[in-house]
CSV table of C-alpha atoms in Angstrom, one decimal:
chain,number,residue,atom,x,y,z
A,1,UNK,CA,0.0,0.0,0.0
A,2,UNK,CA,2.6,2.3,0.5
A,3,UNK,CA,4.7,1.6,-2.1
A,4,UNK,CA,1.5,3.2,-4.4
A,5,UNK,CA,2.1,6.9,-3.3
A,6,UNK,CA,4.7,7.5,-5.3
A,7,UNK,CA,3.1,7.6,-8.8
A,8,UNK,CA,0.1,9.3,-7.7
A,9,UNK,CA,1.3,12.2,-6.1
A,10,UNK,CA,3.5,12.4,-9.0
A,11,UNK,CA,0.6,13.0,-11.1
A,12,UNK,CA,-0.8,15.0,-9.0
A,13,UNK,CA,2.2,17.4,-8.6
A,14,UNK,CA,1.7,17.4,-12.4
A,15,UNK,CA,-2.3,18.5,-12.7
A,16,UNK,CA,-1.4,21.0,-9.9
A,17,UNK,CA,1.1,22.6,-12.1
A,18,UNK,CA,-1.1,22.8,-14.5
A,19,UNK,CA,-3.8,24.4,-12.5
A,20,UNK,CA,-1.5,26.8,-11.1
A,21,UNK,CA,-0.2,27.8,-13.9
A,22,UNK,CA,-3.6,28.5,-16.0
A,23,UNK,CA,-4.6,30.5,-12.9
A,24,UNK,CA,-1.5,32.6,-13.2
A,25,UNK,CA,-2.4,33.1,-16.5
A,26,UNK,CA,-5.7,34.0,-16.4
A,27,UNK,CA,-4.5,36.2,-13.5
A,28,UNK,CA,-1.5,38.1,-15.3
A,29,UNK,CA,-3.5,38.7,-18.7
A,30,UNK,CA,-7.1,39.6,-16.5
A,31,UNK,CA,-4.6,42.4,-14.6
A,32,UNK,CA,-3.1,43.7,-17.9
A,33,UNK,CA,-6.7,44.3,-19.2
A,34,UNK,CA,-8.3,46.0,-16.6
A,35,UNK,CA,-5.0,48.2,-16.7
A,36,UNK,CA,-4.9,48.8,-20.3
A,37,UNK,CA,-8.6,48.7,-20.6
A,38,UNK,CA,-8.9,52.0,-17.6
A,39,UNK,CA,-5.9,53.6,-19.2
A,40,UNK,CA,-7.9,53.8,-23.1
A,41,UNK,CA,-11.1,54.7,-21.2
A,42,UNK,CA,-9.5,57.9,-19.7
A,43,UNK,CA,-7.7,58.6,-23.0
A,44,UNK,CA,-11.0,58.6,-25.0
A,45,UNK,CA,-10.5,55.8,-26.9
A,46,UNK,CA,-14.0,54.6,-25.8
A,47,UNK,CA,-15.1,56.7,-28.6
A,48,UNK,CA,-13.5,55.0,-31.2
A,49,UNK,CA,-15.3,53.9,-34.3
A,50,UNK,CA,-16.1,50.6,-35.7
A,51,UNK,CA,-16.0,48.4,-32.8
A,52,UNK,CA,-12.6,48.9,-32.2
A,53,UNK,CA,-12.3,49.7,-28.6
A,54,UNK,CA,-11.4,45.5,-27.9
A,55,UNK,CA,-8.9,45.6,-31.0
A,56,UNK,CA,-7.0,48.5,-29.6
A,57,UNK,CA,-7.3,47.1,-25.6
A,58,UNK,CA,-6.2,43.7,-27.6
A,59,UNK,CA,-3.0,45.8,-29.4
A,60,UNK,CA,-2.0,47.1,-25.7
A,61,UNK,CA,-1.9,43.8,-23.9
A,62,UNK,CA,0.1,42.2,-26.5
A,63,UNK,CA,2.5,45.1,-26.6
A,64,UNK,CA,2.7,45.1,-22.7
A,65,UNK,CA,3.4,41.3,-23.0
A,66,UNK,CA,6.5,41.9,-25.0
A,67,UNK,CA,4.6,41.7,-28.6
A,68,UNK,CA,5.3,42.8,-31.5
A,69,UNK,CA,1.9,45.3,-33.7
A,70,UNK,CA,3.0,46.7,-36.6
A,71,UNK,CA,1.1,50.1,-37.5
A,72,UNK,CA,0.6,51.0,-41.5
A,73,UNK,CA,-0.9,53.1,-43.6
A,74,UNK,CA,-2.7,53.4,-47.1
A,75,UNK,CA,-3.6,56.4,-49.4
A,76,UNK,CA,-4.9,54.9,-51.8
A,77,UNK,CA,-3.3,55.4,-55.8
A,78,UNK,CA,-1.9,59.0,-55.7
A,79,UNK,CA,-1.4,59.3,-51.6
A,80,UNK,CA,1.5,57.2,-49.7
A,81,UNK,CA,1.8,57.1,-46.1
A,82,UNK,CA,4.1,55.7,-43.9
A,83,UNK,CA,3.9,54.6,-39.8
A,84,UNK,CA,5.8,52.8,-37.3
A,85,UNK,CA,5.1,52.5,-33.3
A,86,UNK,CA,7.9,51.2,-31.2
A,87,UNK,CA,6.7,51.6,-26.9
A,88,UNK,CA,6.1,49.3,-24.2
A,89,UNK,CA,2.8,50.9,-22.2
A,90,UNK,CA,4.7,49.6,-19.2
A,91,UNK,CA,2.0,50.6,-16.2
A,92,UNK,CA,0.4,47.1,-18.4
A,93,UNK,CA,3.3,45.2,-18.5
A,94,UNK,CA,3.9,46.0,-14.6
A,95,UNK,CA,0.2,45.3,-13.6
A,96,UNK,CA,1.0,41.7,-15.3
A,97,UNK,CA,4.5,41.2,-13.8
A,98,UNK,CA,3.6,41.6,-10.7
A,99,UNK,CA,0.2,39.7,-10.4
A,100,UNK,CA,2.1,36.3,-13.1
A,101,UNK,CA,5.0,36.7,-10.4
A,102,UNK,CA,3.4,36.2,-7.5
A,103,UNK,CA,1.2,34.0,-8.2
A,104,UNK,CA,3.9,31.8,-9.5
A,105,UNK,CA,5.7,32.6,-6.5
A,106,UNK,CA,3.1,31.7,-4.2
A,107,UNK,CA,3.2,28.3,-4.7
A,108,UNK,CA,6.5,27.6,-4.2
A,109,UNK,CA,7.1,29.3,-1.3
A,110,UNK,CA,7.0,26.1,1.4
A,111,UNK,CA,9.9,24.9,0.0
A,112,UNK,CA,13.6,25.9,-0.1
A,113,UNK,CA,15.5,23.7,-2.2
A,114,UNK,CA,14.1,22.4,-5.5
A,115,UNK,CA,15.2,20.4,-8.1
A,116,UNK,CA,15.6,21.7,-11.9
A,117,UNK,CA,13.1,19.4,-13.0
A,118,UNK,CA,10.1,20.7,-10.3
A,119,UNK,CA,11.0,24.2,-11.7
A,120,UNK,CA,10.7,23.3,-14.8
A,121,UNK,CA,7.7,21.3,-14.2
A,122,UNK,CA,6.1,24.8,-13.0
A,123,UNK,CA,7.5,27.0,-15.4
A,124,UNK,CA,6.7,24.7,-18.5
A,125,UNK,CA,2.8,24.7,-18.3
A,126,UNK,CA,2.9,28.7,-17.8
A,127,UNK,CA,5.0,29.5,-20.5
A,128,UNK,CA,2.5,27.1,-22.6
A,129,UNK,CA,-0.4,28.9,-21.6
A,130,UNK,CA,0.7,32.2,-21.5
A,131,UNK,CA,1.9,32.2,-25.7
A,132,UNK,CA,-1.6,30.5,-26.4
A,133,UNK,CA,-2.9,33.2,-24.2
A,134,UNK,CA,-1.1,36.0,-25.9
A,135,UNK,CA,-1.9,34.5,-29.2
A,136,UNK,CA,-5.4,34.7,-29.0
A,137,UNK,CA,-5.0,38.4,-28.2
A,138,UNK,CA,-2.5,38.9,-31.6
A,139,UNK,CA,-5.5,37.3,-33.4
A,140,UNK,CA,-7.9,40.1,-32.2
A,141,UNK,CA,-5.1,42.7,-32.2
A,142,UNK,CA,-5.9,44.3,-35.5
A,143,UNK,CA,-7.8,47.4,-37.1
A,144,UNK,CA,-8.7,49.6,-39.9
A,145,UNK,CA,-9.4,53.2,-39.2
A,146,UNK,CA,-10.5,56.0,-42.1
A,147,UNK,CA,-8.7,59.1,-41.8
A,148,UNK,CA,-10.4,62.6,-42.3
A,149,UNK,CA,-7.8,64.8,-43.6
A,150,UNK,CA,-10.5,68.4,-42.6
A,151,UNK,CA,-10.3,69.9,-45.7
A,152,UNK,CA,-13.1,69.2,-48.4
A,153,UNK,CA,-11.4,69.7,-51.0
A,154,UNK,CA,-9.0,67.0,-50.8
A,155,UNK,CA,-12.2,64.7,-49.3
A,156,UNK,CA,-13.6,65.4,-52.9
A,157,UNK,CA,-10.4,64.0,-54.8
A,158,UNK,CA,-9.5,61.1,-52.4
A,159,UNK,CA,-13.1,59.9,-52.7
A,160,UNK,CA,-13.0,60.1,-56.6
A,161,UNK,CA,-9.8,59.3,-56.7
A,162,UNK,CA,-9.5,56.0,-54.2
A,163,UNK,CA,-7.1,57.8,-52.5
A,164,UNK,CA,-9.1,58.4,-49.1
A,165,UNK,CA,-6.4,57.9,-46.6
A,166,UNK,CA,-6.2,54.8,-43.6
A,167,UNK,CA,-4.3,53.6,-40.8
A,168,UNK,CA,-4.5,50.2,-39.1
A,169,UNK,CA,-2.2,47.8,-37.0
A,170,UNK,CA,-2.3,44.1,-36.5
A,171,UNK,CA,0.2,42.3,-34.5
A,172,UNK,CA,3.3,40.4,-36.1
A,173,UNK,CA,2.0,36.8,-34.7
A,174,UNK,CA,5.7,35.0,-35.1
A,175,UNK,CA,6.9,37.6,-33.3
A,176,UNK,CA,5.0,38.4,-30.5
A,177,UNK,CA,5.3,34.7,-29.6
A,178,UNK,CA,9.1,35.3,-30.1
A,179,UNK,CA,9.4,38.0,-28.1
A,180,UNK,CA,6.7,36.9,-25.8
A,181,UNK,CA,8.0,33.8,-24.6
A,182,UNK,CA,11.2,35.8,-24.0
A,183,UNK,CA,9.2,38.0,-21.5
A,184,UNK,CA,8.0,35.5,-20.0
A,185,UNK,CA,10.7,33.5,-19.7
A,186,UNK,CA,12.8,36.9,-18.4
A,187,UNK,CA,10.2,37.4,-15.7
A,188,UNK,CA,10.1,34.1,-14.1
A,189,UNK,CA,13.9,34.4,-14.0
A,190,UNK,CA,13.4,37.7,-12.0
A,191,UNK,CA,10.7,36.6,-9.7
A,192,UNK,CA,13.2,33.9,-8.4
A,193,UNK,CA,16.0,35.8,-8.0
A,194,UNK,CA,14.0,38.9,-6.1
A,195,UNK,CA,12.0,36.5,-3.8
A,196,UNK,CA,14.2,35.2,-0.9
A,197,UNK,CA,11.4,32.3,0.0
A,198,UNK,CA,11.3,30.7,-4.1
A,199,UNK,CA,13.7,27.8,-3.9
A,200,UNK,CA,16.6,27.3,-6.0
A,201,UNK,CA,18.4,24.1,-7.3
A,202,UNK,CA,21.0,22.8,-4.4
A,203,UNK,CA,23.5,24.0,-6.9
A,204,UNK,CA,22.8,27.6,-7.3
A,205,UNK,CA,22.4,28.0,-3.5
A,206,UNK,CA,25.5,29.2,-3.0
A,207,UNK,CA,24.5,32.5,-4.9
A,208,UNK,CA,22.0,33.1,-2.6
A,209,UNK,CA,23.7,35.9,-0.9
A,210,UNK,CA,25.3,37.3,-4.3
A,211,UNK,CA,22.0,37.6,-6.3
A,212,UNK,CA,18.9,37.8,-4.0
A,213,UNK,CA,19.6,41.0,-1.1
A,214,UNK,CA,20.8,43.2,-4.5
A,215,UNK,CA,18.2,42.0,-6.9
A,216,UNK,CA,15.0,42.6,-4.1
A,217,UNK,CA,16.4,46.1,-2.9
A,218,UNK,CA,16.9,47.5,-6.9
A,219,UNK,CA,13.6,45.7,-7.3
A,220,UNK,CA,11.9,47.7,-4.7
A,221,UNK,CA,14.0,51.1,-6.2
A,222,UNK,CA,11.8,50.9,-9.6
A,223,UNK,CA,8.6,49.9,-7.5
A,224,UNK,CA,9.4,53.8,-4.9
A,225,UNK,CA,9.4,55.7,-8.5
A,226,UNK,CA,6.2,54.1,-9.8
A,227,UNK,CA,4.6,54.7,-6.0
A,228,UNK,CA,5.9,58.4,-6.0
A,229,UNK,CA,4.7,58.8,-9.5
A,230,UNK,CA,1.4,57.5,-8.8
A,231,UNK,CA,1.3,59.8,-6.1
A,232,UNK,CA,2.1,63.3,-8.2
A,233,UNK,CA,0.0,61.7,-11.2
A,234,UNK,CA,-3.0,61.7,-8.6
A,235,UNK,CA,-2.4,64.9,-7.1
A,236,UNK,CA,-1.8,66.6,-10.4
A,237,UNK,CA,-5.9,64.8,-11.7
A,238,UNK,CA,-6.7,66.5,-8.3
A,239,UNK,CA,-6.0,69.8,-9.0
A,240,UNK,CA,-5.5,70.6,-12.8
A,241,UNK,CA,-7.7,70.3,-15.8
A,242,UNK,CA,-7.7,67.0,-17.7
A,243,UNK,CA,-8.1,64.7,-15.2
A,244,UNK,CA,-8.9,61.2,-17.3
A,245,UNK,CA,-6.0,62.1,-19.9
A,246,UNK,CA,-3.7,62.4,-16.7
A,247,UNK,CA,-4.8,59.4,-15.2
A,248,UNK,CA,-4.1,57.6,-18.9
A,249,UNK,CA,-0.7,58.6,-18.4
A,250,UNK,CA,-0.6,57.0,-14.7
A,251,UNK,CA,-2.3,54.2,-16.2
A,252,UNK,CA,-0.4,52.8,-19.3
A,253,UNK,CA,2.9,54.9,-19.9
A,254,UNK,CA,4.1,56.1,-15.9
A,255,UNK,CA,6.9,53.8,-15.4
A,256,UNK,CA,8.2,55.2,-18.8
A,257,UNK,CA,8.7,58.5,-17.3
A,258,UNK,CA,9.7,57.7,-14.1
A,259,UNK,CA,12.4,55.1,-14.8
A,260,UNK,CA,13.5,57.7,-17.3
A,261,UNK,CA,13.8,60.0,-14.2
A,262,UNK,CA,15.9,57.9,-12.0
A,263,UNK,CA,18.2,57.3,-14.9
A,264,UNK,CA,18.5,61.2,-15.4
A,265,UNK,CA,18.9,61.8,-11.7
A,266,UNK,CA,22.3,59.6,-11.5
A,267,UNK,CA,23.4,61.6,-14.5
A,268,UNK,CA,22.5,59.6,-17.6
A,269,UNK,CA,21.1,60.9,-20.8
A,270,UNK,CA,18.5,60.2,-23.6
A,271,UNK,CA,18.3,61.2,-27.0
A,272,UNK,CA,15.0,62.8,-28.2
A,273,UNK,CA,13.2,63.9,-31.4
A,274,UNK,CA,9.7,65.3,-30.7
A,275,UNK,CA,7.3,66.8,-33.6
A,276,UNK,CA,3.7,66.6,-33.6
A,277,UNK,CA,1.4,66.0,-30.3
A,278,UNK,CA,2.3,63.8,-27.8
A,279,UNK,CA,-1.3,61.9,-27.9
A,280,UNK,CA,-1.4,62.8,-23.9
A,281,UNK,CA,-0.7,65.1,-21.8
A,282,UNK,CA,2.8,65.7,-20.8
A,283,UNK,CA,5.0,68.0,-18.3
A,284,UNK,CA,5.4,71.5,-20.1
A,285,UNK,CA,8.7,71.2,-18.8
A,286,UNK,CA,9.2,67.9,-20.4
A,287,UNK,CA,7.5,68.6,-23.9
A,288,UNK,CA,10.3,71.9,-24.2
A,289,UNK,CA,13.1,70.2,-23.6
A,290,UNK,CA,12.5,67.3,-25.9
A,291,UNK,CA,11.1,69.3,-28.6
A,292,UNK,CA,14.2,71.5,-28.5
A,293,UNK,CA,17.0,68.3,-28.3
A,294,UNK,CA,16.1,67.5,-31.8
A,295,UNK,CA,18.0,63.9,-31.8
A,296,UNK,CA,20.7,65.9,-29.3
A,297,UNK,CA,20.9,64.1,-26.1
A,298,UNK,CA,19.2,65.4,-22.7
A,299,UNK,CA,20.1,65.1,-19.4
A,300,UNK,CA,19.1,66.5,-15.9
A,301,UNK,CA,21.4,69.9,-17.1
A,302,UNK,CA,18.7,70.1,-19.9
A,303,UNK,CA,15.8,70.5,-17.6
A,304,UNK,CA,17.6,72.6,-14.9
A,305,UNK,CA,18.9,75.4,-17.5
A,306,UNK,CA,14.8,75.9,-18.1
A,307,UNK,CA,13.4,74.7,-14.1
A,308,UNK,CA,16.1,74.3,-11.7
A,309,UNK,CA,13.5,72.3,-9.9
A,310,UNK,CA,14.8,69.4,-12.0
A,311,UNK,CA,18.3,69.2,-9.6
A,312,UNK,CA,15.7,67.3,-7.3
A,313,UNK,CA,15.5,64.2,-10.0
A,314,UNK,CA,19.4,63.8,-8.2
A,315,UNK,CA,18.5,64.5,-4.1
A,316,UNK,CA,15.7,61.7,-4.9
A,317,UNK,CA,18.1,59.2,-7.0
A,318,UNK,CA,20.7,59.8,-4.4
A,319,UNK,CA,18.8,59.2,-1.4
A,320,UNK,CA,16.9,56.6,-2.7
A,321,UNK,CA,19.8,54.6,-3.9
A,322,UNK,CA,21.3,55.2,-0.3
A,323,UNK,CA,18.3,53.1,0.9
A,324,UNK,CA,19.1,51.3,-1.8
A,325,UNK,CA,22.4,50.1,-0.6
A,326,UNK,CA,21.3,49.7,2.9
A,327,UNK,CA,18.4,47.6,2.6
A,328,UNK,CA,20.8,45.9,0.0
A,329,UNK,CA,23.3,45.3,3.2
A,330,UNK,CA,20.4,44.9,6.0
A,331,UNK,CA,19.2,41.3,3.7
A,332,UNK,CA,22.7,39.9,3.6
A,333,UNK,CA,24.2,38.0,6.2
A,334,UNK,CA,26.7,40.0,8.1
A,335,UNK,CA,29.9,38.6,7.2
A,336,UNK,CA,29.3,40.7,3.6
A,337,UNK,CA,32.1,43.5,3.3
A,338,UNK,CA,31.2,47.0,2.2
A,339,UNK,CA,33.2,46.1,-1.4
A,340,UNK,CA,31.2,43.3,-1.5
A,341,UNK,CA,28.0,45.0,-1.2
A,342,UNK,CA,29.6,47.7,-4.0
A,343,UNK,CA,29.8,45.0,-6.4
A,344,UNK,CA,26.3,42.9,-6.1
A,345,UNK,CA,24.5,46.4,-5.9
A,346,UNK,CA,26.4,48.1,-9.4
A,347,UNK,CA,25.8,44.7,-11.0
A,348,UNK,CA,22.3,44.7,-9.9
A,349,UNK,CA,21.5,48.3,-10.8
A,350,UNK,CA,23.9,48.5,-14.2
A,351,UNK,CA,21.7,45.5,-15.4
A,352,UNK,CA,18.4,47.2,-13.9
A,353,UNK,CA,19.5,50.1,-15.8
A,354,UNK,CA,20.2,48.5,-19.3
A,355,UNK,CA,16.7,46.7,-18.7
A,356,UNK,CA,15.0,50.5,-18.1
A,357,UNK,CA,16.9,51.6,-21.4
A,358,UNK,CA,15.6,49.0,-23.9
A,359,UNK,CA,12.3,48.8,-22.0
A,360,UNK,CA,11.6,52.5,-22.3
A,361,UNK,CA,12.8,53.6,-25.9
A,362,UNK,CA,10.1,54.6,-27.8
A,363,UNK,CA,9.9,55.0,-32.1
A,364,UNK,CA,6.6,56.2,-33.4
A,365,UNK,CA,5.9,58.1,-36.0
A,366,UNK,CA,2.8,58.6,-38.5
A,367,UNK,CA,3.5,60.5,-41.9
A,368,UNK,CA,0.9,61.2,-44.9
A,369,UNK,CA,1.4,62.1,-48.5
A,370,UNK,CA,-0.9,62.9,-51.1
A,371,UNK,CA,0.4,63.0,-54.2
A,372,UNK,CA,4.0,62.7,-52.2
A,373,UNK,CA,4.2,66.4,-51.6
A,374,UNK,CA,4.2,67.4,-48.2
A,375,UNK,CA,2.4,66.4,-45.1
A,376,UNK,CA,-1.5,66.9,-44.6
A,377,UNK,CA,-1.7,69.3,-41.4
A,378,UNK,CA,-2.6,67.1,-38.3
A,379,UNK,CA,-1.7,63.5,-39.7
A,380,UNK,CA,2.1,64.1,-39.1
A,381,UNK,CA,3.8,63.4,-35.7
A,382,UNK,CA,7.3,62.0,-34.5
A,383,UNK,CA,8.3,60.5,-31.0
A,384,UNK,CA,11.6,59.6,-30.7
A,385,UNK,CA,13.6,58.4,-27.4
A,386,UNK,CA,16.6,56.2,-27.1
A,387,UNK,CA,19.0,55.7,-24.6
A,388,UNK,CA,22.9,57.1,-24.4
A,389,UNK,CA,23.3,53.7,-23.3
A,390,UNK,CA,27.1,53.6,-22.3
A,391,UNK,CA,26.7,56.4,-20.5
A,392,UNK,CA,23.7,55.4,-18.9
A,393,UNK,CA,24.4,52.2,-17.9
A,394,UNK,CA,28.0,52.9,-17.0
A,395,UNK,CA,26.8,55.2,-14.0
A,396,UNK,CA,24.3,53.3,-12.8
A,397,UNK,CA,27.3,51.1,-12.3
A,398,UNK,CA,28.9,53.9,-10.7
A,399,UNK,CA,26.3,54.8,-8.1
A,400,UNK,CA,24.9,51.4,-7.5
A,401,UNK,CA,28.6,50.2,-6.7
A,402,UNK,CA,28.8,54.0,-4.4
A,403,UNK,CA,25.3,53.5,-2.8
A,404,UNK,CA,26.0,49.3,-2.0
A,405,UNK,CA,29.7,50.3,0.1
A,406,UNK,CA,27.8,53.1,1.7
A,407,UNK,CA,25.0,50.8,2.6
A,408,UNK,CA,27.5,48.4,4.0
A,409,UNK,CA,28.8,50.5,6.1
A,410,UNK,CA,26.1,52.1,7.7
A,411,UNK,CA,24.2,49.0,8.3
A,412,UNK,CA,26.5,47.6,10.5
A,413,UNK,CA,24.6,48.9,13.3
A,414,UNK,CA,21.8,47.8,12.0
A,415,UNK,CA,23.2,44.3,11.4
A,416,UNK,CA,21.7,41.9,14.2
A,417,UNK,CA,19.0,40.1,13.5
A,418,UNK,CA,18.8,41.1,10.1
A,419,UNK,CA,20.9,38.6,8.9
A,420,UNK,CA,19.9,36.6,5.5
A,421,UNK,CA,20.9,33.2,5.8
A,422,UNK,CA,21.1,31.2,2.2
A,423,UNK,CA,18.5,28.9,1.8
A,424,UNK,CA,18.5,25.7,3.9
A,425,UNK,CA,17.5,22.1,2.4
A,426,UNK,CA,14.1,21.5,3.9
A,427,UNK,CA,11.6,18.5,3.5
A,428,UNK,CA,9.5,18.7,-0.3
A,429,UNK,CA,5.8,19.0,0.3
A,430,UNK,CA,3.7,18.8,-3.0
């Protein structure tokens, strides 16, 4: 009798993973929707046309999971236009991070040691679900939109002359499963090194100490900007004009700025092209300096020669990467050495920092011709952001490595029962 436990808890273990994993997934992609869906209703696009609210919520998701929706345009005979969009909405893609992460953390959290197989056992089913998840939504991810140019004259011709001008998007379906299982598979690598109670294989134990203090406290440094942003994005709803297109900024795009923000506060710089409208509101101060940059890179000294309120982007980097470094020290065991901290905490952040770079670049632009001369008023618009990345990256080395010795040192006061011991082996319970 006892030697027939075995193969049934085995197949249990299996249909559990399952379950857990299509409740992660419905979980992760129900969070991104509400998200994305709130963010379009305060941006007005519950007025669109055609049905097309659920294609355009569809389009989001898929770009917040790390998809791929390519945006085009038609004129017809004599008109040509041309259109690309290139931006993570990343309040979507953090709504789903965090809600997939936890609840395939969740789990997993009786256990300390685990063997490569169980983890894959867990991760294998999500990953599954989640592409057949996200490829349902490339399948509803596409729209065709007619485009009034506002003057009748040129109405008259494009109607008589098949030249009435559109715009549409549909998602690239190869790769937004490429790209998406490589989201995916980059968060569940995250959530296990941030979470100090997700086992590990025996093997990568000893790493423990190394990864897991640096990766939770820079973790935690990107959540304080979204908080504080969320904060000023509600008090500025509160108390200016336009309260639903500031609340569609908080609610698909606010970690764009932000983490843009901390990487300008520890001195780094982005390049910028701006023509055309934004699409929603913006910072006066921000929409000056990046129209005036014209591809020239920006940093903090940009926005301090117009506000010199911007020197406060560095008091906030500096003082939160302090706490940074401290909390950074406070989860390690004790024997860790300042230098030591130094060097998990720049690794940490110079990767964090890379990550905010390609994450937040943005490329979109929408052009229209008729007749190939010129732009129609209203139907032309550039947004253009890209990293210095050397620069940036290097000195988030810099200060994460400055931030992790200071942190070292002044926790050592701090340092008695806050020590972090690497995981133990402990009995498996399925």
């Amino acid at each position: 009798m006892v030697s027939q436990t075995p193969r049934p808890a085995s197949t249990g273990g299996s249909a559990r993973a399952w379950r857990d994993a299509l409740v992660t997934v419905v979980a992760g992609f129900a969070a991104m929707t509400a998200v994305a869906a709130a963010g379009l209703a305060c941006a007005g696009a519950g007025d669109l046309p055609e049905g097309a609210f659920p294609h355009v919520l569809a389009a989001v998701v898929v770009m917040a999971a790390g998809g791929s929706v390519e945006v085009s345009g038609d004129a017809g005979l004599l008109a040509g236009a041309d259109a690309s969009l290139a931006v993570l909405p990343l309040s979507v893609s953090l709504a789903g991070a965090l809600t997939a992460g936890y609840c395939f953390l969740r789990p997993l959290h009786h256990r300390a040691v685990a063997r490569p197989r169980e983890l894959a056992g867990r991760a294998v089913p999500l990953v599954v679900l989640w592409l057949l998840a996200l490829l349902a939504a490339a399948l509803l991810a596409r729209q065709d939109f007619g485009i009034s140019t506002g003057d009748p004259t040129v109405a008259v011709i494009g109607e008589l002359l098949d030249s009435e001008p559109t715009i549409g998007f549909r998602a690239d379906v190869p790769a937004t499963l490429l790209f998406g299982l490589l989201w995916i598979l980059g968060l569940l690598l995250i959530a296990l090194l941030v979470s100090r109670r997700a086992p590990l294989p025996a093997g990568l134990v000893r790493f423990h100490t190394a990864v897991r203090p640096a990766a939770f406290a820079t973790t935690l440094l990107l959540l304080s900007y979204v908080l504080i942003g969320v904060v000023v994005g509600l008090v500025v709803a509160a108390t200016r004009g336009d309260a639903g297109r500031t609340l569609a900024v908080v609610l698909l795009g606010l970690p764009n700025l932000v983490w843009i923000a901390l990487t300008l506060g520890f001195g780094g710089a982005w390049e910028a092209r701006v023509e055309g409208a934004f699409g929603l509101p913006m910072p006066q101060l921000l929409d000056e300096v990046l129209r005036d940059a014209d591809g020239a890179p920006v940093d903090v000294g940009s926005f301090a020669a117009r506000d010199p309120r911007a020197w406060w982007l560095v008091v906030v980097a500096a003082v939160l990467l302090l706490g940074t470094g401290v909390l950074t020290a406070v989860r390690s065991p004790a024997h860790v050495r300042p230098w030591q901290h130094a060097l998990h905490l720049g690794t940490a952040l110079a990767l964090a920092t890379l990550a905010v770079c390609l994450l937040c670049r943005i490329q979109a632009e929408y052009g229209l011709s008729l007749l190939g001369i010129g732009e129609v008023d209203g139907l032309g618009g550039e947004l253009v952001l890209n990293p210095v990345l050397w620069r940036t990256v290097g000195l988030g080395l810099v200060w994460g490595a400055v931030a992790g010795f200071l942190g070292g040192v002044l926790a050592r006061p701090l340092h008695r029962r806050g020590r972090v011991d690497a995981p133990a082996a402990a009995p498996a319970h399925d």
